[in-house]
Coordinates of N, CA and C in Angstrom, one line a residue:
Chain D
X1 N 72.4 79.4 101.7 CA 73.4 78.8 102.6 C 73.1 79.1 104.0
X2 N 73.8 78.4 104.9 CA 73.6 78.6 106.3 C 74.1 80.0 106.8
X3 N 73.4 80.5 107.8 CA 73.7 81.8 108.3 C 74.2 81.8 109.7
X4 N 75.3 82.5 109.9 CA 75.9 82.7 111.3 C 75.9 84.2 111.6
X5 N 75.2 84.5 112.6 CA 75.1 85.9 113.0 C 76.1 86.2 114.2
X6 N 76.9 87.3 114.1 CA 77.8 87.6 115.1 C 77.5 89.1 115.5
X7 N 77.4 89.3 116.8 CA 77.0 90.6 117.3 C 77.8 90.9 118.6
X8 N 78.3 92.1 118.8 CA 78.1 93.3 117.9 C 79.2 93.2 116.8
X9 N 79.0 94.1 115.8 CA 80.0 94.1 114.7 C 81.2 95.0 115.1
X10 N 80.9 95.9 115.9 CA 82.0 96.8 116.4 C 81.7 97.2 117.8
X11 N 82.8 97.2 118.6 CA 82.6 97.7 120.0 C 83.9 98.5 120.4
X12 N 83.6 99.6 121.0 CA 84.7 100.4 121.6 C 84.5 100.5 123.1
X13 N 85.5 100.1 123.9 CA 85.3 100.1 125.3 C 86.5 100.7 126.0
X14 N 86.4 101.0 127.3 CA 87.5 101.5 128.1 C 88.3 100.3 128.6
X15 N 89.5 100.6 128.9 CA 90.4 99.6 129.5 C 89.9 99.1 130.8
X16 N 89.8 97.8 131.0 CA 89.4 97.3 132.3 C 88.0 96.7 132.3
X17 N 87.2 97.1 131.2 CA 85.9 96.6 131.1 C 85.8 95.2 130.4
X18 N 84.7 94.5 130.5 CA 84.6 93.3 129.9 C 83.6 93.4 128.7
X19 N 83.9 92.7 127.7 CA 83.1 92.7 126.4 C 82.6 91.3 126.1
X20 N 81.3 91.2 125.7 CA 80.8 89.9 125.3 C 80.4 90.0 123.9
X21 N 80.8 88.9 123.1 CA 80.5 88.8 121.7 C 79.7 87.5 121.5
X22 N 78.6 87.7 120.8 CA 77.7 86.5 120.6 C 77.9 86.0 119.2
X23 N 77.7 84.7 119.1 CA 77.8 84.0 117.8 C 76.6 83.0 117.7
X24 N 75.7 83.3 116.8 CA 74.5 82.4 116.7 C 74.4 81.8 115.3
X25 N 74.1 80.5 115.3 CA 73.7 79.8 114.0 C 72.2 80.0 113.9
X26 N 71.8 80.6 112.8 CA 70.4 81.0 112.7 C 69.5 79.9 112.1
X27 N 70.0 79.1 111.2 CA 69.1 78.1 110.6 C 69.7 76.7 110.7
X28 N 70.6 76.5 111.6 CA 71.1 75.1 111.8 C 71.6 75.0 113.2
X29 N 71.8 73.7 113.6 CA 72.3 73.5 115.0 C 73.8 73.2 114.8
X30 N 74.6 74.0 115.5 CA 76.0 73.9 115.4 C 76.6 73.1 116.6
X31 N 77.1 71.9 116.3 CA 77.7 71.1 117.3 C 79.0 71.7 117.8
X32 N 79.7 72.4 116.8 CA 81.0 72.9 117.2 C 81.1 74.4 116.7
X33 N 81.6 75.2 117.5 CA 81.9 76.6 117.1 C 83.3 76.9 117.4
X34 N 83.9 77.8 116.5 CA 85.3 78.2 116.6 C 85.4 79.7 116.8
X35 N 86.3 80.1 117.6 CA 86.6 81.5 117.7 C 88.0 81.8 117.2
X36 N 88.1 82.8 116.4 CA 89.4 83.2 115.8 C 89.7 84.7 116.1
X37 N 90.9 85.0 116.0 CA 91.4 86.4 116.2 C 92.2 86.7 115.0
X38 N 92.1 87.9 114.5 CA 92.9 88.3 113.3 C 93.5 89.7 113.5
X39 N 94.8 89.8 113.4 CA 95.5 91.0 113.4 C 95.6 91.6 112.0
X40 N 95.8 92.9 111.9 CA 95.8 93.5 110.6 C 96.8 92.8 109.6
X41 N 96.4 92.6 108.4 CA 97.3 92.0 107.4 C 97.7 90.6 107.7
X42 N 97.1 89.9 108.7 CA 97.5 88.6 109.0 C 96.3 87.6 108.9
X43 N 96.6 86.4 108.8 CA 95.5 85.4 108.7 C 94.8 85.1 110.0
X44 N 93.8 84.3 110.0 CA 93.0 84.0 111.2 C 93.9 83.1 112.1
X45 N 93.7 83.4 113.4 CA 94.4 82.6 114.4 C 93.3 81.9 115.3
X46 N 93.3 80.6 115.3 CA 92.3 79.9 116.1 C 92.6 80.2 117.6
X47 N 91.6 80.6 118.3 CA 91.7 80.8 119.7 C 91.2 79.6 120.5
X48 N 90.1 79.1 120.1 CA 89.5 78.0 120.9 C 88.4 77.4 120.1
X49 N 88.1 76.1 120.4 CA 87.0 75.3 119.8 C 86.0 75.0 120.9
X50 N 84.8 75.2 120.7 CA 83.8 74.9 121.7 C 82.7 74.0 121.2
X51 N 82.4 73.0 122.0 CA 81.4 72.0 121.7 C 80.2 72.2 122.6
X52 N 79.0 72.2 122.2 CA 77.9 72.4 123.0 C 77.8 71.6 124.2
X53 N 77.7 72.3 125.4 CA 77.6 71.6 126.6 C 78.9 71.2 127.3
X54 N 80.0 71.5 126.7 CA 81.3 71.1 127.3 C 82.2 72.3 127.3
X55 N 83.3 72.1 128.0 CA 84.2 73.2 128.1 C 85.0 73.4 126.8
X56 N 85.3 74.7 126.6 CA 86.1 75.0 125.3 C 87.5 74.4 125.4
X57 N 88.0 74.1 124.2 CA 89.4 73.7 124.1 C 90.2 74.9 123.6
X58 N 91.1 75.4 124.4 CA 91.9 76.6 124.0 C 93.2 76.2 123.3
X59 N 93.6 77.0 122.4 CA 94.9 76.9 121.7 C 96.0 77.3 122.7
X60 N 97.1 76.8 122.4 CA 98.3 77.1 123.2 C 98.5 78.6 123.2
X61 N 98.8 79.2 124.3 CA 99.0 80.6 124.4 C 97.8 81.5 124.6
X62 N 96.6 80.9 124.5 CA 95.4 81.7 124.7 C 95.0 81.6 126.2
X63 N 94.8 82.7 126.8 CA 94.5 82.6 128.3 C 93.0 82.3 128.4
X64 N 92.6 81.2 129.0 CA 91.2 80.9 129.2 C 90.5 81.7 130.2
X65 N 91.2 82.3 131.1 CA 90.6 83.2 132.1 C 90.4 84.6 131.5
X66 N 91.1 84.9 130.5 CA 91.0 86.2 129.8 C 89.9 86.1 128.7
X67 N 89.8 85.0 128.0 CA 88.8 84.9 127.0 C 87.9 83.7 127.4
X68 N 86.8 84.1 127.9 CA 85.8 83.1 128.4 C 84.8 82.7 127.3
X69 N 84.7 81.4 127.1 CA 83.8 81.0 126.0 C 82.8 80.1 126.7
X70 N 81.5 80.4 126.2 CA 80.4 79.6 126.7 C 79.6 79.1 125.5
X71 N 79.3 77.8 125.5 CA 78.5 77.3 124.3 C 77.3 76.5 124.9
X72 N 76.4 77.3 125.4 CA 75.3 76.8 126.2 C 74.2 76.1 125.4
X73 N 74.1 76.4 124.1 CA 73.1 75.7 123.3 C 73.7 75.4 121.9
X74 N 72.9 74.7 121.1 CA 73.4 74.3 119.8 C 73.4 75.5 118.8
X75 N 72.9 76.6 119.2 CA 72.8 77.8 118.3 C 73.5 79.0 118.9
X76 N 74.1 78.9 120.0 CA 74.7 80.1 120.6 C 76.0 79.8 121.3
X77 N 77.0 80.6 120.9 CA 78.3 80.6 121.7 C 78.7 82.0 122.0
X78 N 79.2 82.3 123.1 CA 79.7 83.6 123.5 C 81.2 83.6 123.8
X79 N 81.8 84.7 123.5 CA 83.2 85.0 123.8 C 83.2 86.2 124.7
X80 N 83.7 86.2 125.9 CA 83.8 87.3 126.8 C 85.2 87.7 127.0
X81 N 85.6 88.9 126.6 CA 87.0 89.4 126.8 C 86.9 90.1 128.1
X82 N 87.6 89.5 129.1 CA 87.5 90.1 130.5 C 88.6 91.1 130.7
X83 N 88.3 92.1 131.5 CA 89.3 93.2 131.8 C 90.1 93.5 130.6
X84 N 89.4 94.0 129.6 CA 90.1 94.2 128.3 C 91.1 95.3 128.4
X85 N 92.2 95.1 127.6 CA 93.3 96.1 127.6 C 93.6 96.4 126.1
X86 N 94.2 97.5 125.9 CA 94.5 97.9 124.5 C 95.1 96.8 123.6
X87 N 95.9 96.0 124.2 CA 96.5 94.9 123.4 C 95.5 93.8 123.0
X88 N 94.3 93.9 123.5 CA 93.2 93.0 123.1 C 92.5 93.5 121.9
X89 N 92.7 94.7 121.5 CA 92.1 95.3 120.3 C 92.4 94.4 119.1
X90 N 91.4 94.0 118.4 CA 91.6 93.1 117.3 C 90.3 92.8 116.6
X91 N 90.3 92.0 115.6 CA 89.1 91.5 114.9 C 88.9 90.1 115.4
X92 N 87.7 89.8 115.9 CA 87.4 88.5 116.4 C 86.2 88.0 115.5
X93 N 86.4 86.7 115.1 CA 85.4 86.1 114.2 C 85.1 84.7 114.6
X94 N 83.8 84.4 114.5 CA 83.4 83.0 114.9 C 83.0 82.2 113.7
X95 N 83.0 80.9 113.8 CA 82.4 80.1 112.8 C 81.7 78.9 113.5
X96 N 80.8 78.4 112.7 CA 80.0 77.3 113.3 C 79.9 76.1 112.3
X97 N 79.9 74.9 112.9 CA 79.9 73.7 112.1 C 78.9 72.7 112.6
X98 N 78.1 72.2 111.7 CA 77.2 71.1 112.0 C 77.7 69.8 111.5
X99 N 78.2 69.9 110.2 CA 78.7 68.7 109.6 C 80.2 68.9 109.1
X100 N 81.1 68.5 109.9 CA 82.5 68.7 109.5 C 82.8 68.1 108.1
X101 N 83.6 68.7 107.3 CA 84.4 69.9 107.6 C 83.8 71.2 107.2
X102 N 82.6 71.3 107.0 CA 82.0 72.6 106.6 C 81.9 73.5 107.8
X103 N 82.3 74.8 107.5 CA 82.2 75.8 108.5 C 81.6 77.0 107.9
X104 N 80.7 77.7 108.7 CA 80.1 78.9 108.2 C 80.6 80.0 109.2
X105 N 81.0 81.2 108.6 CA 81.6 82.2 109.4 C 80.6 83.4 109.7
X106 N 80.8 84.0 110.8 CA 80.1 85.2 111.2 C 80.8 86.4 110.5
X107 N 80.2 87.5 110.7 CA 80.7 88.7 110.0 C 81.9 89.4 110.8
X108 N 82.1 88.9 112.0 CA 83.2 89.4 112.8 C 82.9 90.6 113.7
X109 N 83.7 90.8 114.7 CA 83.6 91.9 115.6 C 84.9 92.6 115.7
X110 N 84.9 93.9 115.5 CA 86.1 94.7 115.6 C 86.1 95.3 117.0
X111 N 87.0 94.9 117.9 CA 87.1 95.4 119.2 C 88.2 96.5 119.3
X112 N 87.9 97.6 119.8 CA 88.9 98.7 120.1 C 88.8 99.0 121.6
X113 N 89.9 98.8 122.3 CA 90.0 99.1 123.7 C 90.8 100.3 123.9
X114 N 90.2 101.3 124.5 CA 90.9 102.6 124.7 C 91.7 102.7 126.0
Chain G
X1 N 108.4 76.8 107.4 CA 107.5 76.7 106.3 C 106.1 76.4 106.8
X2 N 105.1 77.3 106.3 CA 103.7 77.1 106.6 C 103.2 75.8 106.0
X3 N 102.2 75.2 106.7 CA 101.5 74.1 106.1 C 100.7 74.4 104.8
X4 N 100.2 75.7 104.8 CA 99.5 76.1 103.6 C 100.1 77.4 103.1
X5 N 100.5 77.4 101.9 CA 101.1 78.6 101.3 C 100.3 79.0 100.1
X6 N 100.1 80.3 100.0 CA 99.4 80.9 98.9 C 100.3 81.8 98.1
X7 N 100.0 81.9 96.8 CA 100.7 82.9 95.9 C 99.8 83.4 94.8
X8 N 99.9 84.6 94.5 CA 100.8 85.6 95.1 C 100.2 86.2 96.4
X9 N 101.0 87.0 97.1 CA 100.4 87.6 98.3 C 99.5 88.8 97.9
X10 N 100.0 89.5 96.9 CA 99.2 90.6 96.4 C 99.0 90.5 94.9
X11 N 97.9 90.9 94.4 CA 97.6 90.8 93.0 C 96.7 92.0 92.6
X12 N 97.2 92.7 91.6 CA 96.5 93.8 91.0 C 96.1 93.5 89.6
X13 N 94.9 93.7 89.2 CA 94.4 93.3 87.9 C 93.5 94.4 87.3
X14 N 93.4 94.5 86.0 CA 92.5 95.3 85.4 C 91.1 94.6 85.2
X15 N 90.1 95.4 85.3 CA 88.7 94.8 85.1 C 88.7 94.0 83.8
X16 N 88.1 92.8 83.9 CA 88.0 91.9 82.8 C 89.1 90.8 82.7
X17 N 90.2 91.0 83.4 CA 91.3 90.0 83.3 C 90.9 88.7 84.0
X18 N 91.6 87.7 83.5 CA 91.5 86.3 84.1 C 92.5 86.2 85.3
X19 N 92.0 85.8 86.4 CA 92.9 85.8 87.6 C 93.1 84.4 88.1
X20 N 94.3 84.1 88.6 CA 94.5 82.8 89.2 C 95.3 83.0 90.5
X21 N 94.8 82.4 91.6 CA 95.4 82.4 92.9 C 95.8 80.9 93.2
X22 N 97.0 80.7 93.7 CA 97.4 79.3 93.9 C 97.6 79.0 95.4
X23 N 97.4 77.8 95.7 CA 97.5 77.3 97.1 C 98.2 76.0 97.1
X24 N 99.3 75.8 97.9 CA 100.0 74.6 98.1 C 99.9 74.2 99.5
X25 N 99.8 72.9 99.8 CA 99.8 72.5 101.2 C 100.6 71.3 101.4
X26 N 101.1 71.0 102.6 CA 102.1 70.0 102.8 C 101.6 68.8 103.7
X27 N 100.3 68.9 104.0 CA 99.7 67.8 104.9 C 98.6 67.1 104.2
X28 N 98.3 65.8 104.6 CA 97.2 65.1 104.1 C 95.9 65.8 104.5
X29 N 95.0 66.0 103.6 CA 93.8 66.7 103.9 C 92.5 65.9 103.6
X30 N 91.4 66.3 104.3 CA 90.1 65.8 104.0 C 89.3 66.8 103.1
X31 N 89.7 68.0 103.2 CA 89.0 69.0 102.4 C 89.8 70.3 102.3
X32 N 89.6 71.1 101.2 CA 90.2 72.4 101.1 C 89.1 73.4 100.8
X33 N 89.3 74.6 101.4 CA 88.3 75.6 101.3 C 88.9 76.8 100.7
X34 N 88.2 77.5 99.9 CA 88.5 78.9 99.4 C 87.5 79.8 100.1
X35 N 88.0 80.8 100.8 CA 87.2 81.8 101.5 C 87.5 83.2 100.9
X36 N 86.5 84.1 101.0 CA 86.7 85.5 100.6 C 86.4 86.4 101.8
X37 N 87.4 87.3 102.0 CA 87.2 88.2 103.1 C 87.2 89.6 102.6
X38 N 86.1 90.3 102.7 CA 85.9 91.7 102.2 C 86.5 92.7 103.2
X39 N 86.7 93.9 102.8 CA 87.4 94.9 103.6 C 86.8 95.1 105.0
X40 N 85.5 94.9 105.1 CA 84.8 95.0 106.4 C 85.1 93.9 107.3
X41 N 85.7 92.8 106.8 CA 86.1 91.7 107.6 C 85.3 90.4 107.5
X42 N 84.1 90.5 107.1 CA 83.3 89.3 107.1 C 83.8 88.3 106.1
X43 N 83.7 87.0 106.4 CA 84.2 85.9 105.5 C 83.1 85.1 104.9
X44 N 83.2 84.9 103.6 CA 82.3 84.1 102.9 C 83.0 82.8 102.4
X45 N 82.4 81.7 102.5 CA 82.9 80.5 102.0 C 82.6 80.4 100.6
X46 N 83.6 80.3 99.7 CA 83.3 80.2 98.2 C 83.2 78.7 97.8
X47 N 84.2 77.9 98.2 CA 84.2 76.5 97.8 C 84.7 75.7 98.9
X48 N 84.2 74.4 98.9 CA 84.9 73.4 99.6 C 85.1 72.2 98.7
X49 N 86.4 71.8 98.6 CA 86.8 70.8 97.6 C 87.5 69.6 98.3
X50 N 87.2 68.4 97.8 CA 88.1 67.3 98.1 C 88.7 66.6 96.9
X51 N 88.2 67.0 95.7 CA 88.7 66.5 94.5 C 88.2 67.3 93.3
X52 N 88.9 67.2 92.2 CA 88.4 67.7 91.0 C 88.2 69.2 90.9
X53 N 87.0 69.6 90.5 CA 86.8 71.0 90.1 C 85.4 71.4 90.4
X54 N 85.3 72.7 90.8 CA 83.9 73.2 91.1 C 83.8 74.6 90.4
X55 N 82.6 74.9 90.0 CA 82.4 76.2 89.3 C 81.2 76.9 89.9
X56 N 81.3 78.2 90.2 CA 80.1 78.9 90.7 C 80.2 80.3 90.0
X57 N 79.4 80.5 89.1 CA 79.4 81.8 88.4 C 80.7 82.0 87.7
X58 N 81.4 83.1 88.0 CA 82.7 83.4 87.4 C 83.9 82.8 88.1
X59 N 83.6 82.1 89.2 CA 84.6 81.5 90.0 C 84.8 80.0 89.7
X60 N 86.0 79.6 89.6 CA 86.3 78.1 89.4 C 87.4 77.7 90.4
X61 N 87.2 76.6 91.0 CA 88.3 76.1 91.9 C 88.6 74.7 91.5
X62 N 89.9 74.4 91.5 CA 90.4 73.1 91.1 C 91.3 72.6 92.2
X63 N 91.5 71.3 92.3 CA 92.4 70.7 93.3 C 93.0 69.5 92.7
X64 N 94.3 69.4 92.9 CA 95.1 68.2 92.5 C 95.6 67.5 93.8
X65 N 95.0 66.5 94.3 CA 95.4 65.9 95.5 C 96.8 65.3 95.5
X66 N 97.2 64.7 94.4 CA 98.5 64.1 94.3 C 99.6 65.2 94.4
X67 N 99.3 66.3 93.8 CA 100.3 67.4 93.8 C 100.1 68.3 95.0
X68 N 99.1 68.1 95.8 CA 98.8 68.9 97.0 C 98.7 70.4 96.6
X69 N 97.9 70.7 95.6 CA 97.8 72.0 95.0 C 96.4 72.3 94.6
X70 N 96.0 73.6 94.8 CA 94.7 74.0 94.4 C 94.8 75.4 93.8
X71 N 93.9 75.7 92.9 CA 93.9 77.0 92.3 C 92.5 77.6 92.3
X72 N 92.4 78.9 92.5 CA 91.1 79.6 92.4 C 91.2 80.5 91.2
X73 N 90.3 80.4 90.3 CA 90.3 81.3 89.1 C 89.1 82.2 89.1
X74 N 89.3 83.4 88.7 CA 88.2 84.3 88.5 C 88.2 84.8 87.0
X75 N 87.1 84.5 86.3 CA 87.0 85.0 84.9 C 86.3 86.3 84.9
X76 N 86.7 87.1 83.9 CA 86.1 88.4 83.7 C 86.0 89.2 85.0
X77 N 87.2 89.4 85.6 CA 87.2 90.0 86.9 C 86.6 91.4 86.9
X78 N 86.1 91.8 88.1 CA 85.3 93.0 88.3 C 85.8 93.7 89.6
X79 N 85.8 95.0 89.7 CA 86.2 95.7 90.9 C 85.6 95.1 92.2
X80 N 84.3 94.6 92.1 CA 83.7 94.1 93.3 C 84.3 92.8 93.7
X81 N 85.2 92.2 92.9 CA 85.9 91.0 93.3 C 87.1 91.3 94.2
X82 N 87.4 92.6 94.4 CA 88.5 93.0 95.2 C 88.3 92.6 96.7
X83 N 89.2 91.8 97.2 CA 89.0 91.2 98.5 C 90.3 90.4 98.8
X84 N 90.3 89.8 100.0 CA 91.4 88.9 100.4 C 90.8 87.5 100.2
X85 N 91.5 86.7 99.4 CA 91.1 85.3 99.2 C 92.0 84.4 100.0
X86 N 91.4 83.5 100.8 CA 92.1 82.7 101.7 C 91.9 81.2 101.4
X87 N 93.0 80.5 101.4 CA 92.9 79.0 101.2 C 93.1 78.4 102.6
X88 N 92.2 77.4 102.9 CA 92.3 76.8 104.2 C 92.1 75.3 104.0
X89 N 92.7 74.5 104.9 CA 92.5 73.0 104.7 C 92.1 72.4 106.0
X90 N 91.4 71.3 105.9 CA 91.1 70.4 107.0 C 92.1 69.3 107.0
X91 N 92.9 69.2 108.0 CA 93.9 68.0 108.0 C 93.1 66.7 108.2
X92 N 93.7 65.7 107.8 CA 93.0 64.4 107.8 C 92.5 64.0 109.2
X93 N 93.2 64.4 110.2 CA 92.9 64.0 111.6 C 92.4 65.2 112.4
X94 N 92.1 66.3 111.7 CA 91.7 67.5 112.4 C 90.2 67.8 112.5
X95 N 89.4 67.0 111.9 CA 88.0 67.2 111.9 C 87.6 68.5 111.3
X96 N 86.9 69.4 112.0 CA 86.5 70.7 111.4 C 87.6 71.7 111.5
X97 N 88.6 71.5 112.2 CA 89.7 72.5 112.4 C 90.4 72.9 111.1
X98 N 90.5 74.2 110.9 CA 91.1 74.6 109.7 C 92.5 75.2 109.9
X99 N 93.4 74.9 108.9 CA 94.7 75.6 108.8 C 94.7 76.5 107.7
X100 N 95.0 77.8 107.9 CA 94.8 78.9 106.9 C 96.1 79.2 106.2
X101 N 96.0 79.6 105.0 CA 97.0 80.3 104.3 C 97.0 81.8 104.7
X102 N 98.1 82.5 104.2 CA 98.2 83.9 104.6 C 97.3 84.8 103.9
X103 N 96.6 84.3 102.8 CA 95.7 85.1 102.1 C 96.4 85.8 100.9
X104 N 95.6 86.1 99.9 CA 96.0 86.9 98.7 C 95.1 88.1 98.6
X105 N 95.7 89.3 98.7 CA 95.0 90.5 98.5 C 94.8 90.8 97.0
X106 N 93.6 90.8 96.5 CA 93.3 91.0 95.1 C 92.7 92.4 95.0
X107 N 93.2 93.2 94.1 CA 92.6 94.5 93.8 C 92.4 94.5 92.3
X108 N 91.1 94.8 91.9 CA 90.7 94.8 90.5 C 90.4 96.3 90.2
X109 N 91.1 96.9 89.3 CA 90.9 98.3 89.0 C 90.0 98.4 87.8
X110 N 89.1 99.5 87.8 CA 88.2 99.6 86.7 C 88.9 100.1 85.4

């Protein structure tokens, strides 16, 4: 099956720093990538949808200046959490799609902001 | 009321038992997905269905479009099946966008 690599798997950072998370489709070209956030014991919450070469579409309530998404190529999307604060601590997971409605998920990134 | 509802929320079984997890949805869909999330957080796509039934190893997924209902069955359950199982749907006009159920935490004891 198709493989989506997400890196890093875990990051611990100090409050005020920025963290970049990468999502790569390894063996297919992803026209659309999705970024999700998951709080403990809760389901995934869609943060934004990104299409290659265009600006991401953010869900209501998600700060676009806080969560910067770049989808510069058909195999790479990045999520940058800017000026991270403890309330940004969460599990972030990406998925990639080439042929809707099929999505392939990354392994996720656990962010802890001290 | 959520667009996608799963039952039960939590399920504990003994090794070898037959397990059923249910998913009901209230919108028109183009596809329904069953996903498995392990304790580490990574998500694996188990099935994508738009009609009928699919089988992969000990896992069987069925969908009834008229009743807006799907079931995931696990035969001869094993402790390694312990995970959160998530039902998700693509709305008819949503393209790739998924709407998720709350998930079912399955624990299989040896």
